[in-house]
Amino acid sequence: MGLFKSWKLVADVTEFEDTDRKQYFLENGKEVGLFKIDGEFLAVHNECTHSRASMIGGRVENGEIECPLHGARFDLRTGAVRAPPALTPLTTWPVKVEGGKIYIKA
Ligand code: FES
């Protein structure tokens, strides 16, 4: 928790050789969905703002992720809602890659 965000090591890029997504937990218990889209890593809260479905199993297309439960769509980069029934954006976190390690600022 706390007001101060810091870079947290969550993964190694080699973990994404066979998949485009993985799920991680931050120290504060928040669940992160980490996606690799066109070579770029993007991190979103792995919990739909509509009814808390896990986003990690959602279909990804054109930089958007579709909730597997009721079909809301969010921009993976900004978290903005692109289609209902969700009304609230997804939380996103900045990601950086250094020396083959993936960090999230949270
Ligand atoms: S839980 Fe995601 S759209 Fe309903």
GROMACS .gro file of C-alpha atoms and ligand atoms in nm:
model
  110
    1MET     CA    1   0.000   0.000   0.000
    2GLY     CA    2   0.126   0.349   0.066
    3LEU     CA    3   0.146   0.660  -0.145
    4PHE     CA    4   0.485   0.591  -0.294
    5LYS     CA    5   0.509   0.377  -0.600
    6SER     CA    6   0.824   0.188  -0.682
    7TRP     CA    7   0.943  -0.049  -0.952
    8LYS     CA    8   0.873  -0.408  -0.856
    9LEU     CA    9   1.032  -0.707  -1.026
   10VAL     CA   10   0.755  -0.938  -1.143
   11ALA     CA   11   0.891  -1.158  -1.420
   12ASP     CA   12   1.162  -1.260  -1.660
   13VAL     CA   13   1.110  -1.203  -2.033
   14THR     CA   14   1.186  -1.570  -2.097
   15GLU     CA   15   0.857  -1.654  -1.924
   16PHE     CA   16   0.684  -1.511  -2.231
   17GLU     CA   17   0.843  -1.736  -2.490
   18ASP     CA   18   0.539  -1.965  -2.504
   19THR     CA   19   0.262  -1.734  -2.391
   20ASP     CA   20   0.144  -1.376  -2.434
   21ARG     CA   21   0.007  -1.338  -2.079
   22LYS     CA   22   0.077  -1.424  -1.718
   23GLN     CA   23  -0.075  -1.352  -1.383
   24TYR     CA   24   0.114  -1.217  -1.083
   25PHE     CA   25   0.036  -1.094  -0.736
   26LEU     CA   26   0.177  -0.772  -0.594
   27GLU     CA   27   0.275  -0.753  -0.226
   28ASN     CA   28  -0.051  -0.574  -0.152
   29GLY     CA   29  -0.246  -0.868  -0.290
   30LYS     CA   30  -0.344  -0.697  -0.615
   31GLU     CA   31  -0.359  -0.932  -0.906
   32VAL     CA   32  -0.177  -0.821  -1.219
   33GLY     CA   33  -0.240  -0.944  -1.571
   34LEU     CA   34   0.083  -0.897  -1.765
   35PHE     CA   35   0.048  -0.914  -2.144
   36LYS     CA   36   0.298  -0.914  -2.426
   37ILE     CA   37   0.144  -0.740  -2.725
   38ASP     CA   38   0.354  -0.685  -3.038
   39GLY     CA   39   0.670  -0.712  -2.830
   40GLU     CA   40   0.550  -0.462  -2.569
   41PHE     CA   41   0.464  -0.556  -2.211
   42LEU     CA   42   0.144  -0.413  -2.062
   43ALA     CA   43   0.014  -0.457  -1.707
   44VAL     CA   44  -0.350  -0.427  -1.600
   45HIS     CA   45  -0.546  -0.515  -1.289
   46ASN     CA   46  -0.658  -0.871  -1.348
   47GLU     CA   47  -1.008  -0.800  -1.226
   48CYS     CA   48  -1.288  -0.667  -1.445
   49THR     CA   49  -1.442  -0.349  -1.306
   50HIS     CA   50  -1.790  -0.475  -1.394
   51SER     CA   51  -1.816  -0.789  -1.184
   52ARG     CA   52  -1.461  -0.884  -1.095
   53ALA     CA   53  -1.404  -1.155  -1.356
   54SER     CA   54  -1.044  -1.254  -1.418
   55MET     CA   55  -0.925  -1.069  -1.730
   56ILE     CA   56  -0.630  -1.297  -1.799
   57GLY     CA   57  -0.847  -1.538  -2.001
   58GLY     CA   58  -0.990  -1.262  -2.220
   59ARG     CA   59  -0.954  -1.234  -2.594
   60VAL     CA   60  -0.703  -0.971  -2.705
   61GLU     CA   61  -0.750  -0.786  -3.031
   62ASN     CA   62  -0.631  -0.447  -3.159
   63GLY     CA   63  -0.479  -0.355  -2.825
   64GLU     CA   64  -0.806  -0.426  -2.644
   65ILE     CA   65  -0.896  -0.702  -2.402
   66GLU     CA   66  -1.243  -0.847  -2.381
   67CYS     CA   67  -1.376  -0.967  -2.047
   68PRO     CA   68  -1.452  -1.338  -2.073
   69LEU     CA   69  -1.764  -1.307  -1.856
   70HIS     CA   70  -1.990  -1.039  -2.011
   71GLY     CA   71  -1.779  -0.902  -2.293
   72ALA     CA   72  -1.676  -0.557  -2.170
   73ARG     CA   73  -1.368  -0.434  -2.356
   74PHE     CA   74  -1.081  -0.224  -2.225
   75ASP     CA   75  -0.782  -0.057  -2.385
   76LEU     CA   76  -0.487  -0.263  -2.260
   77ARG     CA   77  -0.255   0.037  -2.264
   78THR     CA   78  -0.473   0.293  -2.084
   79GLY     CA   79  -0.740   0.080  -1.918
   80ALA     CA   80  -1.013   0.292  -2.080
   81VAL     CA   81  -1.352   0.126  -2.131
   82ARG     CA   82  -1.413   0.052  -2.500
   83ALA     CA   83  -1.739  -0.143  -2.468
   84PRO     CA   84  -2.003  -0.199  -2.197
   85PRO     CA   85  -2.124  -0.333  -1.960
   86ALA     CA   86  -1.821  -0.205  -1.762
   87LEU     CA   87  -1.825   0.169  -1.691
   88THR     CA   88  -1.506   0.209  -1.486
   89PRO     CA   89  -1.159   0.187  -1.644
   90LEU     CA   90  -0.920  -0.091  -1.553
   91THR     CA   91  -0.620   0.010  -1.343
   92THR     CA   92  -0.298  -0.008  -1.544
   93TRP     CA   93   0.063   0.008  -1.429
   94PRO     CA   94   0.375   0.131  -1.608
   95VAL     CA   95   0.607  -0.150  -1.718
   96LYS     CA   96   0.978  -0.143  -1.795
   97VAL     CA   97   1.218  -0.410  -1.911
   98GLU     CA   98   1.581  -0.401  -1.802
   99GLY     CA   99   1.837  -0.674  -1.844
  100GLY     CA  100   1.570  -0.925  -1.939
  101LYS     CA  101   1.366  -0.854  -1.626
  102ILE     CA  102   1.017  -0.706  -1.624
  103TYR     CA  103   0.928  -0.445  -1.364
  104ILE     CA  104   0.593  -0.286  -1.279
  105LYS     CA  105   0.562   0.053  -1.111
  106ALA     CA  106   0.297  -0.002  -0.847
  107FES     S1  107  -1.740  -0.917  -1.526
  107FES    FE1  108  -1.643  -0.830  -1.696
  107FES     S2  109  -1.802  -0.757  -1.819
  107FES    FE2  110  -1.900  -0.839  -1.647
   0.00000   0.00000   0.00000
